[in-house]
Coordinates of C-alpha atoms in Angstrom, one line a residue:
Chain A
M1 CA 41.8 31.1 -2.8
A2 CA 43.6 29.7 0.2
V3 CA 42.3 30.5 3.3
K4 CA 44.6 30.1 6.5
L5 CA 42.0 27.7 9.6
P6 CA 40.9 28.4 12.1
I7 CA 38.8 30.8 10.8
Y8 CA 37.2 33.3 13.5
M9 CA 34.1 34.8 13.6
D10 CA 33.0 34.8 16.8
N11 CA 33.5 38.8 17.5
H12 CA 30.8 39.4 19.7
A13 CA 32.6 36.5 22.6
T14 CA 35.6 39.1 22.1
T15 CA 37.9 40.5 19.2
R16 CA 41.5 40.5 18.6
V17 CA 43.4 43.2 19.9
D18 CA 44.9 45.8 16.7
P19 CA 48.1 45.8 16.6
R20 CA 47.9 49.4 16.7
V21 CA 46.2 49.5 20.4
V22 CA 48.9 46.3 21.3
E23 CA 51.9 49.0 20.0
A24 CA 50.2 52.1 22.6
M25 CA 50.0 49.9 25.6
L26 CA 53.2 47.8 25.6
P27 CA 55.4 51.1 26.8
Y28 CA 52.9 51.0 30.3
F29 CA 54.9 47.4 30.7
T30 CA 58.1 48.8 30.8
E31 CA 59.8 52.2 30.6
K32 CA 56.3 54.1 31.7
F33 CA 54.9 52.1 34.6
G34 CA 53.4 54.5 37.1
N35 CA 50.4 54.9 39.5
A36 CA 48.4 57.2 37.6
A37 CA 47.9 58.7 41.2
S38 CA 51.2 59.2 42.4
R39 CA 51.0 62.9 42.5
N40 CA 55.1 63.5 43.1
H41 CA 56.9 62.7 39.9
E42 CA 57.1 61.9 36.3
F43 CA 56.0 58.5 36.8
G44 CA 53.0 58.7 37.7
W45 CA 53.1 62.7 35.2
K46 CA 52.4 60.1 32.4
A47 CA 51.0 57.3 33.4
E48 CA 47.8 60.0 34.3
E49 CA 48.0 61.9 31.0
A50 CA 48.4 58.3 28.9
V51 CA 45.0 57.7 31.3
E52 CA 43.0 61.0 30.9
T53 CA 44.5 61.6 27.2
A54 CA 42.5 57.4 26.9
R55 CA 39.4 58.9 29.0
G56 CA 39.1 61.5 26.4
H57 CA 39.3 59.1 23.7
V58 CA 36.4 57.1 25.0
A59 CA 34.7 60.5 25.7
R60 CA 34.5 61.5 22.2
L61 CA 33.6 57.8 20.8
I62 CA 30.1 58.0 22.8
H63 CA 29.3 61.9 22.5
A64 CA 30.3 62.4 26.1
S65 CA 32.3 64.5 28.3
P66 CA 36.1 62.9 29.9
R67 CA 34.8 63.3 33.5
E68 CA 31.8 61.1 32.2
I69 CA 33.9 58.4 31.3
V70 CA 34.3 56.5 34.8
F71 CA 37.2 53.5 34.0
T72 CA 35.9 49.5 35.0
S73 CA 37.1 46.0 35.1
G74 CA 34.6 45.1 31.9
A75 CA 30.9 46.2 30.9
T76 CA 30.2 42.9 33.5
E77 CA 31.3 46.1 36.2
S78 CA 29.9 48.8 34.9
D79 CA 26.6 47.4 34.1
N80 CA 26.9 46.6 38.7
L81 CA 27.9 49.5 39.7
A82 CA 24.7 51.5 37.7
L83 CA 22.8 49.6 38.1
K84 CA 23.4 48.1 41.7
G85 CA 24.5 52.2 42.4
V86 CA 22.1 53.5 42.0
A87 CA 19.3 51.5 44.0
E88 CA 21.3 52.8 46.8
A89 CA 21.9 56.4 46.2
Y90 CA 18.1 56.8 45.0
R91 CA 16.4 54.6 47.7
K92 CA 15.3 57.3 49.4
R93 CA 12.8 58.3 46.6
G94 CA 12.4 55.2 45.0
N95 CA 12.9 51.0 44.0
H96 CA 11.6 50.4 41.0
I97 CA 13.8 48.9 37.7
I98 CA 12.4 48.3 34.7
T99 CA 14.7 45.8 31.6
Q100 CA 13.6 44.1 28.8
A101 CA 13.9 40.3 28.3
T102 CA 16.8 39.9 26.1
E103 CA 18.9 42.0 27.9
H104 CA 22.6 40.3 29.2
K105 CA 22.9 38.6 32.2
A106 CA 25.9 41.0 33.6
V107 CA 22.4 43.0 34.2
L108 CA 19.9 40.1 34.7
D109 CA 21.5 38.7 38.0
T110 CA 22.3 41.4 38.6
L111 CA 18.7 43.3 38.9
K112 CA 17.8 39.6 40.6
R113 CA 20.7 40.5 43.3
L114 CA 18.6 43.3 44.1
E115 CA 15.2 41.8 43.3
Q116 CA 16.4 40.0 46.9
S117 CA 17.5 43.2 48.8
G118 CA 13.7 44.3 47.9
C119 CA 14.3 46.5 44.5
E120 CA 11.1 45.5 42.1
V121 CA 12.1 44.8 38.8
T122 CA 9.3 44.8 36.0
C123 CA 11.1 42.8 32.8
L124 CA 9.0 43.8 29.3
P125 CA 9.1 41.7 26.4
V126 CA 10.4 42.2 23.2
S127 CA 8.4 41.6 20.0
K128 CA 9.4 38.6 17.1
D129 CA 12.4 40.7 15.9
G130 CA 14.1 41.4 19.9
L131 CA 12.8 44.6 19.5
V132 CA 10.9 46.7 23.3
D133 CA 7.5 48.4 22.7
P134 CA 8.4 51.9 24.1
D135 CA 4.8 52.3 24.8
D136 CA 5.4 49.6 27.0
L137 CA 8.1 51.3 29.1
R138 CA 6.8 54.5 29.2
R139 CA 2.8 53.1 30.3
A140 CA 5.1 50.3 33.3
I141 CA 6.7 53.7 34.5
T142 CA 5.4 54.5 38.9
P143 CA 5.5 56.7 41.0
R144 CA 9.0 54.0 42.7
T145 CA 10.6 54.5 39.2
I146 CA 13.6 55.2 39.6
L147 CA 15.3 53.5 36.7
L148 CA 15.5 52.1 33.3
S149 CA 17.3 49.9 31.7
I150 CA 18.3 49.0 28.4
M151 CA 20.6 47.9 26.3
H152 CA 21.5 48.6 23.1
A153 CA 22.4 46.2 20.8
N154 CA 22.3 42.2 21.4
N155 CA 25.2 40.6 22.4
E156 CA 23.3 37.4 20.2
I157 CA 20.7 38.8 18.1
G158 CA 23.0 42.4 17.4
V159 CA 18.7 44.0 17.1
V160 CA 19.5 47.1 17.9
Q161 CA 16.8 48.8 20.5
P162 CA 15.3 52.5 19.7
I163 CA 17.6 54.1 22.7
A164 CA 16.9 57.9 21.8
E165 CA 13.0 57.3 21.9
I166 CA 13.2 55.9 25.4
G167 CA 16.2 58.8 26.4
R168 CA 12.5 60.8 25.4
I169 CA 11.0 58.1 27.6
A170 CA 13.0 58.9 30.5
K171 CA 14.0 62.9 30.0
E172 CA 10.5 62.9 29.8
K173 CA 8.6 60.7 33.8
D174 CA 12.6 61.5 35.0
V175 CA 13.5 58.5 36.2
L176 CA 17.8 57.4 34.8
F177 CA 18.8 55.2 32.1
H178 CA 21.3 53.0 32.2
V179 CA 22.3 51.5 28.6
D180 CA 25.0 48.0 28.0
A181 CA 26.0 48.9 25.0
A182 CA 29.4 46.8 24.8
Q183 CA 28.2 44.8 22.2
S184 CA 27.2 48.7 20.6
V185 CA 30.0 50.8 21.4
G186 CA 32.1 51.4 18.3
K187 CA 30.3 49.1 15.9
I188 CA 27.2 52.4 15.2
P189 CA 27.0 56.2 15.6
V190 CA 26.9 56.1 20.0
D191 CA 25.8 60.1 21.6
A192 CA 25.1 59.5 25.0
E193 CA 23.8 63.6 25.4
K194 CA 21.5 64.0 22.2
D195 CA 19.4 59.6 23.1
G196 CA 19.4 60.9 27.4
V197 CA 21.3 58.7 28.0
D198 CA 22.1 58.6 31.7
L199 CA 24.3 55.8 32.4
L200 CA 26.2 53.5 29.5
A201 CA 28.3 50.3 29.6
L202 CA 31.1 50.0 27.4
S203 CA 34.1 46.5 27.3
A204 CA 37.4 47.0 25.8
H205 CA 37.8 43.6 24.1
K206 CA 34.7 44.0 22.8
L207 CA 36.1 46.5 20.1
Y208 CA 40.1 45.4 19.2
G209 CA 40.9 46.7 23.0
P210 CA 42.6 44.5 25.4
K211 CA 40.2 41.9 28.1
G212 CA 39.7 43.5 32.0
V213 CA 38.8 46.9 30.7
G214 CA 35.7 49.3 30.8
A215 CA 34.0 51.7 31.0
L216 CA 30.9 53.8 32.9
Y217 CA 29.6 57.3 31.6
V218 CA 27.7 58.0 34.4
R219 CA 25.4 61.5 33.1
R220 CA 26.8 64.7 35.0
K221 CA 24.1 67.6 34.1
N222 CA 20.7 67.2 33.4
P223 CA 20.1 65.7 35.6
R224 CA 24.0 64.7 37.6
V225 CA 23.6 60.5 38.5
E226 CA 24.2 60.2 42.2
L227 CA 25.9 56.5 42.3
A228 CA 26.6 54.8 45.2
A229 CA 29.9 53.2 45.2
M230 CA 30.2 48.6 45.1
I231 CA 34.2 49.2 46.0
D232 CA 36.0 51.8 48.2
G233 CA 39.5 52.5 49.5
G234 CA 41.2 55.8 47.9
G235 CA 38.7 57.3 46.8
H236 CA 39.5 56.4 42.5
E237 CA 38.2 57.8 40.1
R238 CA 36.0 61.0 41.6
G239 CA 34.7 58.4 44.1
M240 CA 32.9 56.2 42.5
R241 CA 35.6 53.6 42.0
S242 CA 38.3 52.8 43.9
G243 CA 42.0 50.9 42.9
T244 CA 44.6 51.6 40.7
L245 CA 43.7 52.6 37.2
N246 CA 44.9 50.0 34.5
V247 CA 47.4 52.0 33.2
P248 CA 48.3 50.3 30.2
G249 CA 44.2 48.6 30.2
I250 CA 43.4 52.2 29.6
V251 CA 45.9 53.5 27.1
G252 CA 44.1 50.2 25.6
L253 CA 40.7 51.2 25.6
G254 CA 41.6 55.0 24.1
K255 CA 43.8 53.5 21.3
A256 CA 40.7 50.8 20.4
C257 CA 38.4 53.6 21.0
E258 CA 40.4 56.2 18.6
I259 CA 40.4 53.6 15.9
C260 CA 36.8 52.5 16.3
Q261 CA 36.0 57.2 15.8
Q262 CA 37.8 56.7 12.5
E263 CA 36.9 53.7 10.8
M264 CA 33.4 52.7 12.4
A265 CA 31.7 54.3 9.2
E266 CA 34.1 52.9 6.7
E267 CA 34.7 49.5 8.4
G268 CA 30.6 48.9 8.8
E269 CA 29.6 49.1 5.5
R270 CA 32.3 47.1 4.3
L271 CA 31.2 44.1 7.1
R272 CA 27.5 44.8 6.8
A273 CA 28.6 44.5 2.9
L274 CA 30.3 40.9 4.4
R275 CA 27.1 39.8 6.9
D276 CA 25.2 40.1 3.4
K277 CA 26.9 37.9 1.5
L278 CA 27.3 34.7 4.1
K279 CA 23.6 35.4 4.5
D280 CA 22.8 35.4 1.6
A281 CA 24.8 32.3 0.2
I282 CA 23.5 30.3 3.4
L283 CA 19.9 31.0 2.2
A284 CA 20.5 30.4 -1.9
G285 CA 22.2 26.6 -0.4
L286 CA 19.9 26.1 2.4
D287 CA 16.4 25.6 3.1
N288 CA 14.6 25.6 6.6
T289 CA 16.6 27.9 8.0
F290 CA 15.4 31.2 9.7
I291 CA 16.8 34.6 10.5
N292 CA 16.5 35.3 14.5
G293 CA 16.5 38.9 15.5
S294 CA 14.9 42.3 12.9
M295 CA 17.2 42.3 9.9
T296 CA 16.7 46.4 9.2
Q297 CA 17.3 47.5 13.5
R298 CA 20.5 45.1 13.4
L299 CA 24.5 45.8 14.1
P300 CA 26.1 45.7 10.4
Q301 CA 28.4 42.8 11.8
N302 CA 25.7 40.2 13.7
L303 CA 23.8 36.9 11.7
N304 CA 22.0 34.8 13.9
L305 CA 19.9 31.5 12.8
S306 CA 18.6 28.5 12.8
F307 CA 19.0 25.9 10.8
A308 CA 15.2 23.1 10.9
G309 CA 16.6 19.1 12.2
V310 CA 20.0 20.3 13.1
E311 CA 21.8 21.1 16.5
G312 CA 23.7 23.8 17.3
E313 CA 26.4 22.5 19.6
A314 CA 26.4 19.4 16.3
L315 CA 26.8 21.9 13.9
L316 CA 29.4 24.4 15.5
M317 CA 31.6 20.7 16.0
G318 CA 30.9 19.7 12.5
I319 CA 32.6 22.7 11.1
N320 CA 35.1 23.1 14.0
D321 CA 37.3 25.0 11.6
V322 CA 35.2 27.5 11.8
A323 CA 34.7 29.8 15.7
V324 CA 30.7 30.6 16.0
S325 CA 28.1 30.5 18.2
S326 CA 25.5 28.4 19.5
G327 CA 22.3 29.2 21.5
S328 CA 21.5 25.4 22.3
A329 CA 22.7 23.9 25.3
C330 CA 22.7 20.6 25.4
T331 CA 25.9 20.7 27.4
S332 CA 25.3 22.9 29.8
A333 CA 24.0 22.1 33.2
T334 CA 20.0 23.1 32.2
L335 CA 19.8 22.4 29.1
E336 CA 17.7 25.9 28.3
P337 CA 18.5 27.6 25.0
S338 CA 19.1 30.5 24.8
H339 CA 16.5 33.0 27.2
V340 CA 17.1 35.3 23.9
L341 CA 16.1 33.5 21.6
R342 CA 12.9 32.1 24.3
A343 CA 12.1 35.6 24.5
L344 CA 11.6 36.0 21.1
G345 CA 8.9 33.8 20.6
V346 CA 11.3 31.5 19.0
S347 CA 10.9 27.3 19.4
E348 CA 13.1 24.9 21.6
D349 CA 14.1 23.7 18.5
L350 CA 14.9 26.0 16.4
A351 CA 16.9 27.8 19.7
H352 CA 18.9 24.4 19.7
S353 CA 19.4 24.4 16.5
S354 CA 20.8 27.9 16.1
V355 CA 24.0 30.3 15.0
R356 CA 26.3 33.2 16.3
F357 CA 28.3 34.8 13.3
G358 CA 30.2 38.1 14.1
L359 CA 32.1 39.5 12.2
G360 CA 34.8 41.7 12.6
R361 CA 38.0 43.9 11.9
F362 CA 39.8 41.0 10.8
N363 CA 37.0 38.9 8.6
T364 CA 37.8 39.1 4.9
A365 CA 35.1 37.9 2.2
E366 CA 37.3 34.7 1.5
E367 CA 36.5 33.6 4.9
V368 CA 33.3 34.4 4.1
E369 CA 32.2 31.9 1.3
Y370 CA 34.6 29.2 3.5
V371 CA 31.8 29.2 5.8
A372 CA 29.5 29.4 4.0
A373 CA 29.5 26.1 1.7
R374 CA 30.9 24.9 5.1
V375 CA 28.2 25.1 7.6
I376 CA 25.5 24.2 4.0
E377 CA 27.5 20.8 3.2
T378 CA 28.3 20.3 7.6
V379 CA 24.2 21.3 7.7
K380 CA 23.1 18.9 5.1
R381 CA 25.6 15.9 6.8
L382 CA 23.7 16.2 10.1
R383 CA 19.7 16.7 8.4
E384 CA 20.8 13.8 6.6
L385 CA 22.0 12.7 10.3
S386 CA 17.9 12.8 11.6
P387 CA 14.9 11.8 11.9
L388 CA 12.7 14.2 12.3
Y389 CA 14.2 15.6 8.5
E390 CA 12.7 13.5 6.4
A391 CA 9.8 15.6 4.5
A392 CA 10.0 13.0 1.5
K393 CA 9.6 10.0 3.3
P394 CA 6.5 8.3 5.7
R395 CA 7.4 8.5 9.6
P396 CA 8.1 4.4 10.3
P397 CA 5.7 2.8 12.6
R398 CA 5.9 3.9 16.1
Chain B
M1 CA 33.3 21.2 25.9
L2 CA 36.6 18.4 25.3
F3 CA 35.3 15.7 23.7
N4 CA 38.0 12.6 23.5
D5 CA 39.0 11.3 19.1
T6 CA 36.2 8.2 19.4
I7 CA 33.8 9.8 20.7
L8 CA 34.7 12.6 17.7
D9 CA 35.2 9.4 14.9
H10 CA 31.6 8.6 15.9
F11 CA 30.5 11.8 15.5
R12 CA 31.6 12.8 12.6
N13 CA 32.2 9.3 10.7
P14 CA 28.1 7.4 12.7
R15 CA 28.2 4.0 11.8
N16 CA 25.7 2.2 11.1
A17 CA 23.4 5.7 10.1
G18 CA 20.4 5.6 8.4
D19 CA 16.7 3.4 7.9
L20 CA 16.3 -0.2 8.6
S21 CA 14.0 -1.6 5.8
D22 CA 13.5 -4.7 7.1
A23 CA 13.6 -4.4 10.9
S24 CA 12.2 -6.4 13.3
A25 CA 11.3 -3.7 15.4
T26 CA 11.7 0.6 15.2
V27 CA 11.3 3.5 17.9
E28 CA 11.2 6.9 18.5
V29 CA 12.8 8.2 21.8
T30 CA 13.1 12.2 23.1
N31 CA 14.4 14.1 26.1
P32 CA 11.9 16.6 26.5
V33 CA 14.0 18.8 27.4
C34 CA 17.3 19.6 24.7
G35 CA 14.6 18.0 22.4
D36 CA 17.4 15.6 21.3
V37 CA 15.9 12.1 18.7
L38 CA 16.4 9.3 18.0
R39 CA 15.3 6.7 16.2
L40 CA 16.7 3.2 16.2
A41 CA 16.0 -0.2 13.8
V42 CA 17.0 -3.5 14.7
R43 CA 16.3 -7.5 12.9
V44 CA 16.9 -9.8 14.7
E45 CA 17.6 -12.8 12.7
A46 CA 17.9 -16.6 14.7
G47 CA 17.2 -14.1 18.0
R48 CA 20.2 -12.7 17.6
I49 CA 20.7 -8.9 16.2
S50 CA 22.2 -8.9 13.4
V51 CA 21.7 -5.0 12.1
A52 CA 20.8 -2.1 14.0
R53 CA 19.9 0.9 12.5
F54 CA 19.8 4.5 13.3
K55 CA 19.1 8.1 12.8
T56 CA 19.2 10.7 15.8
Q57 CA 18.5 14.8 15.8
G58 CA 21.0 15.9 18.4
C59 CA 24.4 17.1 20.1
V60 CA 27.8 15.3 19.3
A61 CA 27.5 13.3 22.5
A62 CA 24.2 12.3 21.7
I63 CA 25.8 11.5 17.5
A64 CA 28.1 9.8 19.0
S65 CA 26.3 7.8 21.7
S66 CA 24.5 6.1 18.6
S67 CA 26.5 5.3 16.7
V68 CA 28.3 3.0 19.7
L69 CA 25.2 2.0 20.6
T70 CA 24.8 0.0 17.0
E71 CA 28.1 -1.8 17.3
M72 CA 26.7 -2.8 20.1
L73 CA 24.1 -4.7 19.6
A74 CA 25.4 -6.1 16.8
G75 CA 25.3 -10.0 17.9
L76 CA 23.6 -9.6 21.4
T77 CA 20.4 -12.0 22.2
P78 CA 18.1 -9.1 23.7
A79 CA 18.4 -10.6 26.9
D80 CA 21.6 -9.6 26.8
A81 CA 21.4 -6.3 25.4
R82 CA 19.5 -5.7 28.4
G83 CA 22.3 -4.9 30.3
I84 CA 23.0 -1.9 27.6
T85 CA 22.9 1.4 30.2
A86 CA 23.7 4.9 29.9
Q87 CA 27.3 3.9 32.1
K88 CA 27.9 1.3 29.5
I89 CA 28.2 3.7 26.3
S90 CA 28.9 6.0 27.9
E91 CA 32.2 3.8 28.4
A92 CA 32.2 2.6 24.5
L93 CA 33.0 6.2 23.6
G94 CA 36.2 6.6 26.3
G95 CA 33.5 8.2 28.6
L96 CA 31.8 11.2 28.1
P97 CA 32.4 14.3 29.5
P98 CA 30.0 14.2 32.2
A99 CA 27.9 16.8 31.8
T100 CA 26.8 15.3 27.3
L101 CA 25.8 11.7 29.8
H102 CA 22.2 12.6 29.2
A103 CA 23.6 11.5 25.4
A104 CA 24.1 8.0 26.1
Q105 CA 20.9 7.8 28.2
L106 CA 19.0 8.8 24.9
G107 CA 20.6 6.0 23.9
A108 CA 19.8 3.8 27.6
D109 CA 16.4 5.0 27.0
A110 CA 16.0 3.5 22.8
V111 CA 17.0 -0.3 24.1
A112 CA 14.8 -0.5 26.7
A113 CA 12.0 0.9 24.4
I114 CA 13.6 -1.5 21.1
L115 CA 13.5 -5.0 24.3
R116 CA 9.7 -4.0 25.1
K117 CA 9.0 -4.0 21.2
L118 CA 10.4 -7.4 20.4
S119 CA 8.9 -9.0 23.5
S120 CA 5.1 -7.1 22.6
G121 CA 5.5 -9.2 19.4
G122 CA 7.6 -6.2 17.3

């Protein structure tokens, strides 16, 4: 069975826009180009109507009310707005924020910035499976704590944090709970209401929508979350995010959410089977290969493996007709490997040898077979080249 | 990261990869930061390096640098080999991307180490 090359299997980085999403967006560039804030003519009304329909689709997918959805430029902006907005609005009540070590840089770097302006940040460790311990969280809460920021699914290892349990702790201790859900929305069920989430960041391009658009869920009751705006000018999005709305992008986000709502369960099962097939094939063909992160508390689309004796970037270049990514940082300024794998206690060597496979809507069983075969062949070739990977041979004199 | 065709060719078809059974000297050098490891072996005959072999665990640039290094070494006297720097290894590959120059440095470190070993009698 011939496969079309190159194969894209890096769906945690971004996803291809679903053709149905593109089709829904197109009229909003041309005949329906109006500004959603134009109240006095039909062009504006049509744009506004489309935005409100999209808001409904986003809200339904995460079990929120449409009035709790604020459109942004993506999850990074949403994380910034949530963290900085809460830090400023709740300054009188406290300045302590709790997070955990495997968060995305959109959260970690934002919190670093807040530390410089007087916030205190506690960064909790994770287990070797990549999970934060809710008891650690409970113990870290002080009277000065205003916010917990814990991601839903991790972008490198796909590990899913116990957000329902953390939400209960947040409610019990009366602190706000922000969730970076960029990787989980549209992939696994998210229920902001039931899970006690107060703020939640999501992004369109991770769920087969366009780049440059996302949303922040901001709870309106029990409690009503106060947020200081980061962008002023016109009072759009109930004052929380000014700026003319990206109508085609928002329409795309809405359509992408609608499709996920309908297809997520079936698609998740299909991709879980493909992911497991990929894992089983690679593990059957190679020894000294290790799974990073929990296999049970994990996105069905994710596989992250370390191959002893192989550097990740070399492996990626060796399988250059397959697009995946690595936790290696041989070409970055610091040469430091993935902070996520290091937080799990993975050794530097194995962190440098890690590869992330992100399966998505458009991957097929034939592609999985091809990728497994290419990985096995390339790892074997690179191990032949390695001076460290010669189990049977004696070491040369130094 | 865009690599030129020379780098990719050395990465995909490494020259002189493997062990050298009757080596005059063998060294193993490591970049402690990124963990790249290069084992370099040479045989010296009639005052010149007749064969150089390598094994490398590392990134694309490290494997390509090691490969081209073995070609550069062949035929040189140990004194000539002293002139091999990271810059020269990079040039032999048509220019490594600046962020990967540490890979060529690993090669230059291996040359320095093997020359020390040769002068101390292997």
